[in-house]
Amino acid sequence: MALPFLFMKLRCGKFDLSPDRPLIMGIVNLTPDSFSGDGLAASSAHAIDHARAQIAAGADMLDLGAESSRPGAIPTPLDEELNRLLPVMEALAGCGVPISVDTYKPEVMRAALAAGAAMINDIYALRMPGAIEAVAETDCAVCLMHMQGEPLTMQQAPAYGDVVVEVRDFLAGRVAVLEAAGIARERIVLDPGFGFGKTLEHNLALLRYLPETTVGGLPILAGLSRKSMLGGVTSRSVDERLPASLAAAVMALEGGARILRVHDVAATRDALAVWSAVRNAVK
Ligand code: PT1
């Protein structure tokens, strides 16, 4: 069976990401709730160590996020987001892998790009005023994610007619807007936004029909790692969801995902190696 996606290169700042194998994006969380709470310098140092460990474990790229977008998360002020992000960006300059920055604020995008970010990963898909302009003049990659509502309230009553069609139509609309603004398709990645304004059934349908969520063969990024949809299926707590995360990662690969956004890089690499070996087998 042919793989359900086209092979195309992704332009990602000074990196040209090869289309010949799926990539692992290691999550680097810069939000204070992920640390012990002993101040900015200590949490920056901890994040830098974690970023280096993610690279050592085989991450092809990193995703730095200084504002939580989990269900119920309260927005982070701009200056706080910048204070968390910039010291870590500076320390990781020249680390050898592309750095993605998970933000929806145009000011943070500009600062991150000036500090060398190769990708902007935006849960609002560049819908904030000024976001398109912040990335248009650069050569970074952009991840456009689908979200219904906003993090604080998105899980209160998610509702769709056909979730797969609605996610695809939304992403197609955003691609059209970006292309009209002069952002080349070779820079765009699409993400159905697992857990962002979706019930368990919505999330499962998106994973099952993942190839139908993209447009024009654009690469898909899937963020499933440790999410509550996996808790919904297995009844496991967040720190017990690695096996479920790996199963979901392999399903996403089968559905054509080109980038896996994960906490557990080494384990995901093994899952990816098995998937690739089987996918490339000959009879
Ligand atoms: C994601 C993603 C992201 N997820 C992209 N960026 C998060 N492109 C942050 C839960 O249900 O999937 N794609 N940035 C993390 N957000 C969540 C959402 C974490 C839901 C957990 C859940 O548990």
Short mmCIF file of C-alpha atoms and ligand atoms in Angstrom, two decimals:
data_model
loop_
_atom_site.label_atom_id
_atom_site.label_comp_id
_atom_site.label_asym_id
_atom_site.label_seq_id
_atom_site.Cartn_x
_atom_site.Cartn_y
_atom_site.Cartn_z
CA MET A 1 0.00 0.00 0.00
CA ALA A 2 1.32 3.42 -0.88
CA LEU A 3 1.96 5.70 2.06
CA PRO A 4 -0.87 8.21 2.22
CA PHE A 5 1.27 11.30 1.94
CA LEU A 6 3.54 12.99 -0.54
CA PHE A 7 7.22 13.22 0.15
CA MET A 8 8.22 16.80 0.30
CA LYS A 9 10.96 18.76 1.93
CA LEU A 10 10.16 20.99 4.89
CA ARG A 11 11.92 24.33 4.97
CA CYS A 12 12.79 25.00 8.58
CA GLY A 13 14.99 28.07 8.95
CA LYS A 14 18.58 27.10 8.19
CA PHE A 15 17.57 23.43 8.22
CA ASP A 16 16.02 21.54 5.32
CA LEU A 17 14.22 18.65 6.94
CA SER A 18 14.55 15.48 4.95
CA PRO A 19 11.31 13.85 3.97
CA ASP A 20 12.73 10.33 3.92
CA ARG A 21 11.80 9.37 7.46
CA PRO A 22 9.48 10.63 10.18
CA LEU A 23 11.02 12.95 12.76
CA ILE A 24 10.83 13.01 16.54
CA MET A 25 10.19 16.36 18.18
CA GLY A 26 11.23 16.27 21.84
CA ILE A 27 9.07 18.32 24.20
CA VAL A 28 10.88 20.81 26.43
CA ASN A 29 8.46 22.30 28.90
CA LEU A 30 9.41 25.71 30.31
CA THR A 31 6.33 26.21 32.46
CA PRO A 32 6.98 26.50 36.20
CA ASP A 33 4.52 23.71 37.08
CA SER A 34 6.94 21.28 35.46
CA PHE A 35 9.73 22.23 37.90
CA SER A 36 10.19 22.37 41.63
CA GLY A 37 9.50 26.10 41.85
CA ASP A 38 12.99 27.24 42.89
CA GLY A 39 13.18 30.27 40.63
CA LEU A 40 13.77 31.22 37.02
CA ALA A 41 17.52 30.54 36.87
CA ALA A 42 17.14 27.06 38.35
CA SER A 43 14.25 26.19 36.08
CA SER A 44 16.13 27.51 33.03
CA ALA A 45 19.12 25.34 33.95
CA HIS A 46 16.82 22.36 34.40
CA ALA A 47 15.16 22.99 31.03
CA ILE A 48 18.53 23.30 29.27
CA ASP A 49 19.65 19.98 30.78
CA HIS A 50 16.39 18.39 29.70
CA ALA A 51 16.76 19.79 26.17
CA ARG A 52 20.28 18.35 25.89
CA ALA A 53 19.02 15.02 27.21
CA GLN A 54 16.26 15.01 24.58
CA ILE A 55 18.89 15.57 21.87
CA ALA A 56 21.15 12.84 23.33
CA ALA A 57 18.13 10.50 23.32
CA GLY A 58 17.75 11.08 19.59
CA ALA A 59 15.36 13.97 19.17
CA ASP A 60 15.45 15.32 15.60
CA MET A 61 14.12 18.66 16.82
CA LEU A 62 12.94 20.29 20.06
CA ASP A 63 9.72 22.08 20.90
CA LEU A 64 10.12 24.74 23.60
CA GLY A 65 6.92 25.84 25.28
CA ALA A 66 6.81 28.52 27.97
CA GLU A 67 3.02 28.76 28.24
CA SER A 68 0.84 25.77 29.06
CA SER A 69 -1.92 24.98 26.59
CA ARG A 70 -3.31 22.03 28.48
CA PRO A 71 -7.07 21.97 29.12
CA GLY A 72 -7.91 24.58 31.78
CA ALA A 73 -4.57 26.41 31.45
CA ILE A 74 -4.56 30.11 32.29
CA PRO A 75 -2.74 32.42 29.83
CA THR A 76 0.85 33.46 30.68
CA PRO A 77 1.78 37.18 30.53
CA LEU A 78 4.05 38.15 27.64
CA ASP A 79 7.04 39.23 29.74
CA GLU A 80 6.93 36.03 31.77
CA GLU A 81 6.82 33.89 28.62
CA LEU A 82 9.83 35.75 27.21
CA ASN A 83 11.74 35.49 30.50
CA ARG A 84 11.28 31.74 30.54
CA LEU A 85 12.07 31.24 26.88
CA LEU A 86 14.98 33.48 25.95
CA PRO A 87 17.69 32.18 28.33
CA VAL A 88 16.96 28.65 27.15
CA MET A 89 16.97 29.69 23.47
CA GLU A 90 20.31 31.39 23.98
CA ALA A 91 21.85 28.32 25.64
CA LEU A 92 20.59 26.06 22.85
CA ALA A 93 21.83 28.17 19.95
CA GLY A 94 24.06 25.90 17.88
CA CYS A 95 22.79 22.73 19.57
CA GLY A 96 22.57 21.10 16.14
CA VAL A 97 18.85 20.43 15.88
CA PRO A 98 16.07 22.80 14.83
CA ILE A 99 14.33 24.57 17.72
CA SER A 100 10.57 24.97 17.49
CA VAL A 101 8.86 27.46 19.77
CA ASP A 102 5.33 26.73 20.92
CA THR A 103 3.65 30.13 21.13
CA TYR A 104 0.71 32.07 19.73
CA LYS A 105 1.96 35.55 20.66
CA PRO A 106 3.45 37.52 17.74
CA GLU A 107 5.91 39.30 20.07
CA VAL A 108 7.22 35.95 21.31
CA MET A 109 7.45 34.68 17.72
CA ARG A 110 9.59 37.66 16.72
CA ALA A 111 11.89 37.31 19.73
CA ALA A 112 12.20 33.54 19.23
CA LEU A 113 13.00 33.91 15.53
CA ALA A 114 15.60 36.58 16.31
CA ALA A 115 17.13 34.10 18.80
CA GLY A 116 17.34 31.41 16.10
CA ALA A 117 14.07 29.48 16.24
CA ALA A 118 13.61 27.34 13.13
CA MET A 119 9.91 26.63 13.61
CA ILE A 120 6.92 28.37 15.13
CA ASN A 121 4.41 25.91 16.56
CA ASP A 122 1.13 27.75 17.05
CA ILE A 123 -1.94 26.20 18.70
CA TYR A 124 -3.94 29.13 17.24
CA ALA A 125 -2.60 28.49 13.71
CA LEU A 126 -1.43 32.14 13.33
CA ARG A 127 -4.92 33.54 14.04
CA MET A 128 -3.68 36.19 16.52
CA PRO A 129 -3.38 39.64 14.92
CA GLY A 130 0.21 40.14 13.77
CA ALA A 131 1.18 36.47 13.90
CA ILE A 132 1.26 35.96 10.13
CA GLU A 133 3.38 39.08 9.70
CA ALA A 134 5.79 37.89 12.41
CA VAL A 135 6.67 34.76 10.43
CA ALA A 136 6.06 35.88 6.84
CA GLU A 137 9.37 37.68 6.34
CA THR A 138 11.45 34.82 7.73
CA ASP A 139 12.16 31.30 6.49
CA CYS A 140 11.03 29.37 9.55
CA ALA A 141 8.66 26.42 9.38
CA VAL A 142 5.18 26.92 10.82
CA CYS A 143 2.97 24.32 12.48
CA LEU A 144 -0.71 25.15 12.14
CA MET A 145 -2.80 23.35 14.75
CA HIS A 146 -6.54 22.95 15.00
CA MET A 147 -8.19 23.94 18.28
CA GLN A 148 -11.88 24.45 19.06
CA GLY A 149 -12.19 27.30 21.56
CA GLU A 150 -9.31 28.24 23.86
CA PRO A 151 -7.37 26.19 26.43
CA LEU A 152 -9.20 27.52 29.52
CA THR A 153 -12.64 26.33 28.33
CA MET A 154 -12.07 24.07 25.31
CA GLN A 155 -12.97 20.81 27.08
CA GLN A 156 -16.29 22.07 28.50
CA ALA A 157 -18.48 21.03 25.56
CA PRO A 158 -16.56 20.13 22.40
CA ALA A 159 -19.01 19.63 19.53
CA TYR A 160 -18.68 18.82 15.82
CA GLY A 161 -20.79 17.53 12.98
CA ASP A 162 -17.95 15.57 11.38
CA VAL A 163 -14.77 16.25 13.34
CA VAL A 164 -12.44 15.00 10.60
CA VAL A 165 -14.03 17.19 7.92
CA GLU A 166 -14.17 20.23 10.20
CA VAL A 167 -10.54 19.91 11.21
CA ARG A 168 -9.43 19.49 7.61
CA ASP A 169 -11.57 22.41 6.41
CA PHE A 170 -10.17 24.65 9.14
CA LEU A 171 -6.58 23.69 8.27
CA ALA A 172 -7.25 24.14 4.53
CA GLY A 173 -8.57 27.64 5.25
CA ARG A 174 -5.48 28.52 7.27
CA VAL A 175 -3.16 27.20 4.54
CA ALA A 176 -4.97 29.40 2.01
CA VAL A 177 -4.59 32.46 4.25
CA LEU A 178 -0.88 31.78 4.78
CA GLU A 179 -0.23 31.20 1.11
CA ALA A 180 -2.01 34.46 0.27
CA ALA A 181 0.37 36.15 2.73
CA GLY A 182 3.35 34.77 0.82
CA ILE A 183 4.26 31.88 3.12
CA ALA A 184 5.47 29.00 0.95
CA ARG A 185 3.79 25.61 1.32
CA GLU A 186 7.22 24.07 1.88
CA ARG A 187 7.22 25.82 5.26
CA ILE A 188 3.87 24.51 6.51
CA VAL A 189 3.09 21.57 8.80
CA LEU A 190 -0.48 20.68 9.85
CA ASP A 191 -1.68 19.27 13.17
CA PRO A 192 -5.22 18.10 14.05
CA GLY A 193 -4.65 19.17 17.66
CA PHE A 194 -5.32 16.07 19.73
CA GLY A 195 -6.97 17.06 23.02
CA PHE A 196 -7.71 20.63 21.97
CA GLY A 197 -11.51 21.03 22.22
CA LYS A 198 -12.22 17.36 21.50
CA THR A 199 -13.91 14.49 23.30
CA LEU A 200 -12.29 11.06 23.47
CA GLU A 201 -14.43 9.98 20.49
CA HIS A 202 -13.33 13.02 18.48
CA ASN A 203 -9.66 12.30 19.23
CA LEU A 204 -9.97 8.64 18.30
CA ALA A 205 -11.71 9.50 15.02
CA LEU A 206 -8.95 11.99 14.17
CA LEU A 207 -6.29 9.36 14.78
CA ARG A 208 -8.12 6.68 12.83
CA TYR A 209 -8.72 9.02 9.87
CA LEU A 210 -5.48 11.00 10.24
CA PRO A 211 -4.65 10.97 6.48
CA GLU A 212 -7.95 12.78 5.84
CA THR A 213 -7.01 15.68 8.13
CA THR A 214 -4.31 17.11 5.87
CA VAL A 215 -4.49 19.05 2.63
CA GLY A 216 -2.35 18.98 -0.48
CA GLY A 217 0.06 16.43 0.94
CA LEU A 218 1.34 18.77 3.64
CA PRO A 219 3.18 16.97 6.45
CA ILE A 220 1.26 16.10 9.61
CA LEU A 221 2.56 16.65 13.13
CA ALA A 222 0.90 14.52 15.81
CA GLY A 223 0.96 15.35 19.51
CA LEU A 224 -0.45 12.40 21.42
CA SER A 225 2.19 11.85 24.10
CA ARG A 226 0.70 11.16 27.57
CA LYS A 227 -2.57 12.91 26.68
CA SER A 228 -5.83 12.32 28.53
CA MET A 229 -7.35 10.55 25.51
CA LEU A 230 -4.88 7.75 26.30
CA GLY A 231 -5.96 7.87 29.93
CA GLY A 232 -9.54 7.63 28.68
CA VAL A 233 -8.74 4.40 26.87
CA THR A 234 -6.43 2.78 29.45
CA SER A 235 -7.50 4.37 32.77
CA ARG A 236 -3.81 5.09 33.40
CA SER A 237 -2.53 8.23 35.11
CA VAL A 238 -0.35 10.62 33.13
CA ASP A 239 2.96 9.07 34.30
CA GLU A 240 1.77 5.57 33.33
CA ARG A 241 0.88 6.39 29.71
CA LEU A 242 4.12 5.51 27.90
CA PRO A 243 2.88 2.19 26.44
CA ALA A 244 -0.33 3.85 25.28
CA SER A 245 1.68 6.78 23.87
CA LEU A 246 3.87 4.42 21.85
CA ALA A 247 0.85 2.57 20.45
CA ALA A 248 -0.69 5.91 19.49
CA ALA A 249 2.60 7.07 17.95
CA VAL A 250 2.74 3.98 15.73
CA MET A 251 -0.88 4.53 14.70
CA ALA A 252 0.00 8.12 13.79
CA LEU A 253 2.96 6.89 11.71
CA GLU A 254 0.67 4.49 9.89
CA GLY A 255 -1.64 7.41 9.21
CA GLY A 256 1.18 9.37 7.62
CA ALA A 257 2.42 11.55 10.48
CA ARG A 258 5.85 13.03 9.63
CA ILE A 259 6.62 14.57 13.02
CA LEU A 260 5.83 13.05 16.42
CA ARG A 261 5.75 15.52 19.32
CA VAL A 262 6.72 13.44 22.35
CA HIS A 263 8.00 13.51 25.93
CA ASP A 264 9.72 10.10 25.74
CA VAL A 265 12.21 10.42 22.90
CA ALA A 266 14.29 7.24 23.37
CA ALA A 267 11.26 4.98 23.65
CA THR A 268 9.58 6.64 20.67
CA ARG A 269 12.73 6.15 18.60
CA ASP A 270 12.52 2.41 19.23
CA ALA A 271 8.86 2.37 18.22
CA LEU A 272 9.74 4.35 15.10
CA ALA A 273 12.59 1.94 14.29
CA VAL A 274 10.22 -1.03 14.44
CA TRP A 275 7.61 0.77 12.34
CA SER A 276 10.25 1.74 9.72
CA ALA A 277 11.76 -1.76 9.58
CA VAL A 278 8.36 -3.31 8.96
CA ARG A 279 7.32 -0.58 6.52
CA ASN A 280 10.48 -1.16 4.46
CA ALA A 281 10.30 -4.96 4.51
CA VAL A 282 10.25 -6.76 1.17
CA LYS A 283 8.89 -10.18 0.33
C1 PT1 B 1 0.04 19.42 20.09
C2 PT1 B 1 0.40 20.15 21.26
C3 PT1 B 1 1.16 21.34 21.09
N1 PT1 B 1 0.05 19.76 22.52
C4 PT1 B 1 1.15 21.00 18.78
N2 PT1 B 1 1.54 21.74 19.84
C5 PT1 B 1 0.40 20.52 23.57
N3 PT1 B 1 1.51 21.41 17.53
C6 PT1 B 1 1.15 21.68 23.39
C7 PT1 B 1 -4.65 16.23 27.36
O1 PT1 B 1 -5.73 15.98 26.82
O2 PT1 B 1 -0.67 18.32 20.16
N4 PT1 B 1 0.43 19.87 18.89
N5 PT1 B 1 1.52 22.07 22.17
C8 PT1 B 1 -0.03 20.09 24.95
N6 PT1 B 1 -1.42 20.29 25.11
C9 PT1 B 1 -2.24 19.33 25.72
C10 PT1 B 1 -3.54 19.18 25.30
C11 PT1 B 1 -1.71 18.51 26.70
C12 PT1 B 1 -4.33 18.18 25.82
C13 PT1 B 1 -2.49 17.52 27.25
C14 PT1 B 1 -3.81 17.33 26.82
O3 PT1 B 1 -4.20 15.58 28.33
#
